[in-house]
């Protein structure tokens, strides 16, 4: 491992391979943030204020993930490199279709985080593995939450969707 001298301490630097992989995940997290923000605008236009609030909070959470990962790279002596973000869709369908997309997206993100843990393991970087396990645990919650919303929307009749919308607006 490489070491960098800072304030009379040596810190272990993150490997180039792991740094590149986390930088790619940062881009993916920022794209996810934009996706949920676009969904929030779509839902606002369709008249679902509660779902709009939920999506905006989800967008902010994905942005925080990107920032946490960037701060981690910096703390390990690495360099954060932001890449361009692909365009997100802007037309989504019904609330049920939207939340099915959210669930599918969170499952993809979970696989991406799992692959990051695998890279950290192959690089024998225990600190990064420990850091990433927090995201693994969080993804379990994200998938469960999205799945529960899909279930609520599936069982809600047309009048019930208003109740689901109000409930989602109460997200903390």
JSON list of C-alpha atoms in Angstrom, two decimals:
[
{"chain": "A", "resi": 1, "resn": "UNK", "atom": "CA", "xyz": [0.00, 0.00, 0.00]},
{"chain": "A", "resi": 2, "resn": "UNK", "atom": "CA", "xyz": [1.06, 3.56, -0.59]},
{"chain": "A", "resi": 3, "resn": "UNK", "atom": "CA", "xyz": [1.30, 6.03, 2.26]},
{"chain": "A", "resi": 4, "resn": "UNK", "atom": "CA", "xyz": [1.02, 9.79, 2.38]},
{"chain": "A", "resi": 5, "resn": "UNK", "atom": "CA", "xyz": [2.57, 12.00, 5.04]},
{"chain": "A", "resi": 6, "resn": "UNK", "atom": "CA", "xyz": [0.07, 14.35, 6.67]},
{"chain": "A", "resi": 7, "resn": "UNK", "atom": "CA", "xyz": [0.47, 16.19, 9.96]},
{"chain": "A", "resi": 8, "resn": "UNK", "atom": "CA", "xyz": [3.14, 13.75, 11.15]},
{"chain": "A", "resi": 9, "resn": "UNK", "atom": "CA", "xyz": [0.84, 10.78, 10.58]},
{"chain": "A", "resi": 10, "resn": "UNK", "atom": "CA", "xyz": [0.84, 8.17, 7.86]},
{"chain": "A", "resi": 11, "resn": "UNK", "atom": "CA", "xyz": [-2.52, 7.26, 6.42]},
{"chain": "A", "resi": 12, "resn": "UNK", "atom": "CA", "xyz": [-3.22, 4.28, 4.27]},
{"chain": "A", "resi": 13, "resn": "UNK", "atom": "CA", "xyz": [-4.23, 5.35, 0.78]},
{"chain": "A", "resi": 14, "resn": "UNK", "atom": "CA", "xyz": [-7.04, 3.81, -1.16]},
{"chain": "A", "resi": 15, "resn": "UNK", "atom": "CA", "xyz": [-5.99, 1.76, -4.19]},
{"chain": "A", "resi": 16, "resn": "UNK", "atom": "CA", "xyz": [-6.52, 3.15, -7.68]},
{"chain": "A", "resi": 17, "resn": "UNK", "atom": "CA", "xyz": [-8.87, 0.29, -8.56]},
{"chain": "A", "resi": 18, "resn": "UNK", "atom": "CA", "xyz": [-11.07, 0.87, -5.52]},
{"chain": "A", "resi": 19, "resn": "UNK", "atom": "CA", "xyz": [-10.96, 4.64, -5.92]},
{"chain": "A", "resi": 20, "resn": "UNK", "atom": "CA", "xyz": [-12.14, 4.27, -9.55]},
{"chain": "A", "resi": 21, "resn": "UNK", "atom": "CA", "xyz": [-14.96, 1.93, -8.51]},
{"chain": "A", "resi": 22, "resn": "UNK", "atom": "CA", "xyz": [-16.20, 4.27, -5.77]},
{"chain": "A", "resi": 23, "resn": "UNK", "atom": "CA", "xyz": [-15.99, 7.25, -8.13]},
{"chain": "A", "resi": 24, "resn": "UNK", "atom": "CA", "xyz": [-18.22, 5.32, -10.54]},
{"chain": "A", "resi": 25, "resn": "UNK", "atom": "CA", "xyz": [-20.65, 4.67, -7.70]},
{"chain": "A", "resi": 26, "resn": "UNK", "atom": "CA", "xyz": [-20.67, 8.39, -6.85]},
{"chain": "A", "resi": 27, "resn": "UNK", "atom": "CA", "xyz": [-21.78, 9.08, -10.41]},
{"chain": "A", "resi": 28, "resn": "UNK", "atom": "CA", "xyz": [-24.47, 6.41, -10.09]},
{"chain": "A", "resi": 29, "resn": "UNK", "atom": "CA", "xyz": [-25.70, 7.93, -6.80]},
{"chain": "A", "resi": 30, "resn": "UNK", "atom": "CA", "xyz": [-25.92, 11.38, -8.39]},
{"chain": "A", "resi": 31, "resn": "UNK", "atom": "CA", "xyz": [-27.81, 9.91, -11.35]},
{"chain": "A", "resi": 32, "resn": "UNK", "atom": "CA", "xyz": [-30.20, 8.24, -8.86]},
{"chain": "A", "resi": 33, "resn": "UNK", "atom": "CA", "xyz": [-30.70, 11.59, -7.18]},
{"chain": "A", "resi": 34, "resn": "UNK", "atom": "CA", "xyz": [-31.62, 13.16, -10.52]},
{"chain": "A", "resi": 35, "resn": "UNK", "atom": "CA", "xyz": [-33.94, 10.25, -11.32]},
{"chain": "A", "resi": 36, "resn": "UNK", "atom": "CA", "xyz": [-35.88, 10.68, -8.09]},
{"chain": "A", "resi": 37, "resn": "UNK", "atom": "CA", "xyz": [-35.98, 14.44, -8.54]},
{"chain": "A", "resi": 38, "resn": "UNK", "atom": "CA", "xyz": [-37.44, 13.97, -12.04]},
{"chain": "A", "resi": 39, "resn": "UNK", "atom": "CA", "xyz": [-39.98, 11.55, -10.58]},
{"chain": "A", "resi": 40, "resn": "UNK", "atom": "CA", "xyz": [-40.90, 14.14, -7.94]},
{"chain": "A", "resi": 41, "resn": "UNK", "atom": "CA", "xyz": [-41.55, 16.77, -10.63]},
{"chain": "A", "resi": 42, "resn": "UNK", "atom": "CA", "xyz": [-43.66, 14.29, -12.61]},
{"chain": "A", "resi": 43, "resn": "UNK", "atom": "CA", "xyz": [-45.71, 13.36, -9.52]},
{"chain": "A", "resi": 44, "resn": "UNK", "atom": "CA", "xyz": [-46.18, 17.03, -8.61]},
{"chain": "A", "resi": 45, "resn": "UNK", "atom": "CA", "xyz": [-47.53, 17.71, -12.09]},
{"chain": "A", "resi": 46, "resn": "UNK", "atom": "CA", "xyz": [-49.94, 14.76, -11.70]},
{"chain": "A", "resi": 47, "resn": "UNK", "atom": "CA", "xyz": [-51.24, 16.08, -8.37]},
{"chain": "A", "resi": 48, "resn": "UNK", "atom": "CA", "xyz": [-49.60, 13.77, -5.82]},
{"chain": "A", "resi": 49, "resn": "UNK", "atom": "CA", "xyz": [-48.06, 16.12, -3.24]},
{"chain": "A", "resi": 50, "resn": "UNK", "atom": "CA", "xyz": [-47.22, 13.37, -0.73]},
{"chain": "A", "resi": 51, "resn": "UNK", "atom": "CA", "xyz": [-45.42, 11.23, -3.27]},
{"chain": "A", "resi": 52, "resn": "UNK", "atom": "CA", "xyz": [-43.64, 14.38, -4.47]},
{"chain": "A", "resi": 53, "resn": "UNK", "atom": "CA", "xyz": [-42.32, 14.97, -0.94]},
{"chain": "A", "resi": 54, "resn": "UNK", "atom": "CA", "xyz": [-41.22, 11.33, -0.65]},
{"chain": "A", "resi": 55, "resn": "UNK", "atom": "CA", "xyz": [-39.33, 11.47, -3.96]},
{"chain": "A", "resi": 56, "resn": "UNK", "atom": "CA", "xyz": [-37.63, 14.77, -3.12]},
{"chain": "A", "resi": 57, "resn": "UNK", "atom": "CA", "xyz": [-36.41, 13.28, 0.16]},
{"chain": "A", "resi": 58, "resn": "UNK", "atom": "CA", "xyz": [-35.21, 10.20, -1.69]},
{"chain": "A", "resi": 59, "resn": "UNK", "atom": "CA", "xyz": [-33.34, 12.44, -4.16]},
{"chain": "A", "resi": 60, "resn": "UNK", "atom": "CA", "xyz": [-31.66, 14.26, -1.27]},
{"chain": "A", "resi": 61, "resn": "UNK", "atom": "CA", "xyz": [-30.71, 10.94, 0.34]},
{"chain": "A", "resi": 62, "resn": "UNK", "atom": "CA", "xyz": [-29.01, 9.72, -2.85]},
{"chain": "A", "resi": 63, "resn": "UNK", "atom": "CA", "xyz": [-27.12, 13.01, -3.05]},
{"chain": "A", "resi": 64, "resn": "UNK", "atom": "CA", "xyz": [-25.95, 12.51, 0.55]},
{"chain": "A", "resi": 65, "resn": "UNK", "atom": "CA", "xyz": [-24.72, 9.02, -0.37]},
{"chain": "A", "resi": 66, "resn": "UNK", "atom": "CA", "xyz": [-22.59, 10.50, -3.16]},
{"chain": "A", "resi": 67, "resn": "UNK", "atom": "CA", "xyz": [-21.15, 13.09, -0.79]},
{"chain": "A", "resi": 68, "resn": "UNK", "atom": "CA", "xyz": [-20.39, 10.50, 1.90]},
{"chain": "A", "resi": 69, "resn": "UNK", "atom": "CA", "xyz": [-18.54, 8.38, -0.64]},
{"chain": "A", "resi": 70, "resn": "UNK", "atom": "CA", "xyz": [-16.60, 11.40, -1.89]},
{"chain": "A", "resi": 71, "resn": "UNK", "atom": "CA", "xyz": [-15.65, 12.39, 1.65]},
{"chain": "A", "resi": 72, "resn": "UNK", "atom": "CA", "xyz": [-14.50, 8.82, 2.27]},
{"chain": "A", "resi": 73, "resn": "UNK", "atom": "CA", "xyz": [-12.22, 8.81, -0.78]},
{"chain": "A", "resi": 74, "resn": "UNK", "atom": "CA", "xyz": [-10.71, 12.11, 0.34]},
{"chain": "A", "resi": 75, "resn": "UNK", "atom": "CA", "xyz": [-10.22, 10.84, 3.89]},
{"chain": "A", "resi": 76, "resn": "UNK", "atom": "CA", "xyz": [-8.22, 7.92, 2.46]},
{"chain": "A", "resi": 77, "resn": "UNK", "atom": "CA", "xyz": [-5.95, 10.23, 0.46]},
{"chain": "A", "resi": 78, "resn": "UNK", "atom": "CA", "xyz": [-7.71, 9.66, -2.84]},
{"chain": "A", "resi": 79, "resn": "UNK", "atom": "CA", "xyz": [-9.09, 11.94, -5.51]},
{"chain": "A", "resi": 80, "resn": "UNK", "atom": "CA", "xyz": [-12.77, 12.33, -6.30]},
{"chain": "A", "resi": 81, "resn": "UNK", "atom": "CA", "xyz": [-13.52, 12.53, -10.01]},
{"chain": "A", "resi": 82, "resn": "UNK", "atom": "CA", "xyz": [-17.05, 13.40, -10.98]},
{"chain": "A", "resi": 83, "resn": "UNK", "atom": "CA", "xyz": [-18.16, 12.12, -14.35]},
{"chain": "A", "resi": 84, "resn": "UNK", "atom": "CA", "xyz": [-20.95, 13.40, -16.57]},
{"chain": "A", "resi": 85, "resn": "UNK", "atom": "CA", "xyz": [-24.42, 12.19, -15.73]},
{"chain": "A", "resi": 86, "resn": "UNK", "atom": "CA", "xyz": [-26.61, 10.54, -18.32]},
{"chain": "A", "resi": 87, "resn": "UNK", "atom": "CA", "xyz": [-30.03, 12.06, -18.90]},
{"chain": "A", "resi": 88, "resn": "UNK", "atom": "CA", "xyz": [-32.80, 10.65, -16.73]},
{"chain": "A", "resi": 89, "resn": "UNK", "atom": "CA", "xyz": [-36.29, 9.89, -18.04]},
{"chain": "A", "resi": 90, "resn": "UNK", "atom": "CA", "xyz": [-38.98, 12.49, -17.46]},
{"chain": "A", "resi": 91, "resn": "UNK", "atom": "CA", "xyz": [-42.17, 10.53, -18.15]},
{"chain": "A", "resi": 92, "resn": "UNK", "atom": "CA", "xyz": [-43.05, 7.71, -15.79]},
{"chain": "A", "resi": 93, "resn": "UNK", "atom": "CA", "xyz": [-46.65, 6.44, -15.84]},
{"chain": "A", "resi": 94, "resn": "UNK", "atom": "CA", "xyz": [-48.91, 5.71, -12.90]},
{"chain": "A", "resi": 95, "resn": "UNK", "atom": "CA", "xyz": [-47.79, 5.95, -9.27]},
{"chain": "A", "resi": 96, "resn": "UNK", "atom": "CA", "xyz": [-47.71, 2.14, -9.12]},
{"chain": "A", "resi": 97, "resn": "UNK", "atom": "CA", "xyz": [-45.51, 1.98, -12.23]},
{"chain": "A", "resi": 98, "resn": "UNK", "atom": "CA", "xyz": [-43.24, 4.65, -10.77]},
{"chain": "A", "resi": 99, "resn": "UNK", "atom": "CA", "xyz": [-42.72, 2.84, -7.49]},
{"chain": "A", "resi": 100, "resn": "UNK", "atom": "CA", "xyz": [-42.12, -0.45, -9.30]},
{"chain": "A", "resi": 101, "resn": "UNK", "atom": "CA", "xyz": [-39.34, 1.44, -11.13]},
{"chain": "A", "resi": 102, "resn": "UNK", "atom": "CA", "xyz": [-38.05, 2.69, -7.78]},
{"chain": "A", "resi": 103, "resn": "UNK", "atom": "CA", "xyz": [-37.95, -0.86, -6.42]},
{"chain": "A", "resi": 104, "resn": "UNK", "atom": "CA", "xyz": [-36.17, -2.19, -9.52]},
{"chain": "A", "resi": 105, "resn": "UNK", "atom": "CA", "xyz": [-33.70, 0.69, -9.38]},
{"chain": "A", "resi": 106, "resn": "UNK", "atom": "CA", "xyz": [-32.91, 0.09, -5.70]},
{"chain": "A", "resi": 107, "resn": "UNK", "atom": "CA", "xyz": [-32.29, -3.60, -6.47]},
{"chain": "A", "resi": 108, "resn": "UNK", "atom": "CA", "xyz": [-29.78, -2.54, -9.17]},
{"chain": "A", "resi": 109, "resn": "UNK", "atom": "CA", "xyz": [-28.09, -0.17, -6.73]},
{"chain": "A", "resi": 110, "resn": "UNK", "atom": "CA", "xyz": [-27.85, -2.98, -4.19]},
{"chain": "A", "resi": 111, "resn": "UNK", "atom": "CA", "xyz": [-26.01, -5.13, -6.74]},
{"chain": "A", "resi": 112, "resn": "UNK", "atom": "CA", "xyz": [-23.65, -2.23, -7.48]},
{"chain": "A", "resi": 113, "resn": "UNK", "atom": "CA", "xyz": [-22.86, -1.80, -3.78]},
{"chain": "A", "resi": 114, "resn": "UNK", "atom": "CA", "xyz": [-22.31, -5.55, -3.44]},
{"chain": "A", "resi": 115, "resn": "UNK", "atom": "CA", "xyz": [-19.81, -5.38, -6.31]},
{"chain": "A", "resi": 116, "resn": "UNK", "atom": "CA", "xyz": [-18.00, -2.53, -4.54]},
{"chain": "A", "resi": 117, "resn": "UNK", "atom": "CA", "xyz": [-17.69, -4.67, -1.43]},
{"chain": "A", "resi": 118, "resn": "UNK", "atom": "CA", "xyz": [-16.25, -7.42, -3.63]},
{"chain": "A", "resi": 119, "resn": "UNK", "atom": "CA", "xyz": [-13.65, -5.02, -5.04]},
{"chain": "A", "resi": 120, "resn": "UNK", "atom": "CA", "xyz": [-12.72, -3.84, -1.54]},
{"chain": "A", "resi": 121, "resn": "UNK", "atom": "CA", "xyz": [-12.38, -7.47, -0.46]},
{"chain": "A", "resi": 122, "resn": "UNK", "atom": "CA", "xyz": [-10.19, -8.33, -3.45]},
{"chain": "A", "resi": 123, "resn": "UNK", "atom": "CA", "xyz": [-8.04, -5.28, -2.68]},
{"chain": "A", "resi": 124, "resn": "UNK", "atom": "CA", "xyz": [-7.82, -6.46, 0.95]},
{"chain": "A", "resi": 125, "resn": "UNK", "atom": "CA", "xyz": [-9.06, -3.06, 2.11]},
{"chain": "A", "resi": 126, "resn": "UNK", "atom": "CA", "xyz": [-10.86, -3.77, 5.38]},
{"chain": "A", "resi": 127, "resn": "UNK", "atom": "CA", "xyz": [-11.59, -0.11, 6.14]},
{"chain": "A", "resi": 128, "resn": "UNK", "atom": "CA", "xyz": [-13.43, 0.33, 2.85]},
{"chain": "A", "resi": 129, "resn": "UNK", "atom": "CA", "xyz": [-15.31, -2.92, 3.34]},
{"chain": "A", "resi": 130, "resn": "UNK", "atom": "CA", "xyz": [-16.45, -1.65, 6.73]},
{"chain": "A", "resi": 131, "resn": "UNK", "atom": "CA", "xyz": [-17.49, 1.69, 5.20]},
{"chain": "A", "resi": 132, "resn": "UNK", "atom": "CA", "xyz": [-19.45, -0.01, 2.43]},
{"chain": "A", "resi": 133, "resn": "UNK", "atom": "CA", "xyz": [-21.28, -2.43, 4.73]},
{"chain": "A", "resi": 134, "resn": "UNK", "atom": "CA", "xyz": [-23.26, 0.57, 5.97]},
{"chain": "A", "resi": 135, "resn": "UNK", "atom": "CA", "xyz": [-24.55, 1.04, 2.44]},
{"chain": "A", "resi": 136, "resn": "UNK", "atom": "CA", "xyz": [-25.30, -2.68, 2.12]},
{"chain": "A", "resi": 137, "resn": "UNK", "atom": "CA", "xyz": [-27.50, -2.48, 5.23]},
{"chain": "A", "resi": 138, "resn": "UNK", "atom": "CA", "xyz": [-29.15, 0.69, 3.99]},
{"chain": "A", "resi": 139, "resn": "UNK", "atom": "CA", "xyz": [-29.99, -0.92, 0.65]},
{"chain": "A", "resi": 140, "resn": "UNK", "atom": "CA", "xyz": [-31.87, -3.70, 2.44]},
{"chain": "A", "resi": 141, "resn": "UNK", "atom": "CA", "xyz": [-34.04, -0.98, 3.99]},
{"chain": "A", "resi": 142, "resn": "UNK", "atom": "CA", "xyz": [-34.42, 0.86, 0.65]},
{"chain": "A", "resi": 143, "resn": "UNK", "atom": "CA", "xyz": [-35.60, -2.26, -1.15]},
{"chain": "A", "resi": 144, "resn": "UNK", "atom": "CA", "xyz": [-38.04, -3.15, 1.65]},
{"chain": "A", "resi": 145, "resn": "UNK", "atom": "CA", "xyz": [-39.45, 0.38, 1.74]},
{"chain": "A", "resi": 146, "resn": "UNK", "atom": "CA", "xyz": [-39.98, 0.50, -2.03]},
{"chain": "A", "resi": 147, "resn": "UNK", "atom": "CA", "xyz": [-41.52, -2.98, -1.99]},
{"chain": "A", "resi": 148, "resn": "UNK", "atom": "CA", "xyz": [-43.93, -1.94, 0.78]},
{"chain": "A", "resi": 149, "resn": "UNK", "atom": "CA", "xyz": [-45.02, 1.12, -1.21]},
{"chain": "A", "resi": 150, "resn": "UNK", "atom": "CA", "xyz": [-45.61, -1.06, -4.29]},
{"chain": "A", "resi": 151, "resn": "UNK", "atom": "CA", "xyz": [-47.74, -3.36, -2.11]},
{"chain": "A", "resi": 152, "resn": "UNK", "atom": "CA", "xyz": [-49.74, -0.41, -0.74]},
{"chain": "A", "resi": 153, "resn": "UNK", "atom": "CA", "xyz": [-50.36, 0.98, -4.22]},
{"chain": "A", "resi": 154, "resn": "UNK", "atom": "CA", "xyz": [-51.26, -2.45, -5.59]},
{"chain": "A", "resi": 155, "resn": "UNK", "atom": "CA", "xyz": [-53.92, -2.92, -2.92]},
{"chain": "A", "resi": 156, "resn": "UNK", "atom": "CA", "xyz": [-55.21, 0.65, -3.00]},
{"chain": "A", "resi": 157, "resn": "UNK", "atom": "CA", "xyz": [-58.24, 1.34, -5.12]},
{"chain": "A", "resi": 158, "resn": "UNK", "atom": "CA", "xyz": [-58.60, 4.70, -6.85]},
{"chain": "A", "resi": 159, "resn": "UNK", "atom": "CA", "xyz": [-59.77, 6.41, -3.65]},
{"chain": "A", "resi": 160, "resn": "UNK", "atom": "CA", "xyz": [-57.13, 4.60, -1.60]},
{"chain": "A", "resi": 161, "resn": "UNK", "atom": "CA", "xyz": [-54.30, 6.11, -3.63]},
{"chain": "A", "resi": 162, "resn": "UNK", "atom": "CA", "xyz": [-55.05, 9.44, -1.94]},
{"chain": "A", "resi": 163, "resn": "UNK", "atom": "CA", "xyz": [-54.48, 7.81, 1.45]},
{"chain": "A", "resi": 164, "resn": "UNK", "atom": "CA", "xyz": [-51.18, 6.34, 0.25]},
{"chain": "A", "resi": 165, "resn": "UNK", "atom": "CA", "xyz": [-50.18, 9.75, -1.15]},
{"chain": "A", "resi": 166, "resn": "UNK", "atom": "CA", "xyz": [-50.91, 11.45, 2.18]},
{"chain": "A", "resi": 167, "resn": "UNK", "atom": "CA", "xyz": [-49.00, 8.78, 4.10]},
{"chain": "A", "resi": 168, "resn": "UNK", "atom": "CA", "xyz": [-45.92, 9.13, 1.87]},
{"chain": "A", "resi": 169, "resn": "UNK", "atom": "CA", "xyz": [-45.97, 12.89, 2.42]},
{"chain": "A", "resi": 170, "resn": "UNK", "atom": "CA", "xyz": [-45.32, 12.26, 6.11]},
{"chain": "A", "resi": 171, "resn": "UNK", "atom": "CA", "xyz": [-41.87, 10.76, 5.46]},
{"chain": "A", "resi": 172, "resn": "UNK", "atom": "CA", "xyz": [-39.32, 12.03, 7.89]}
]
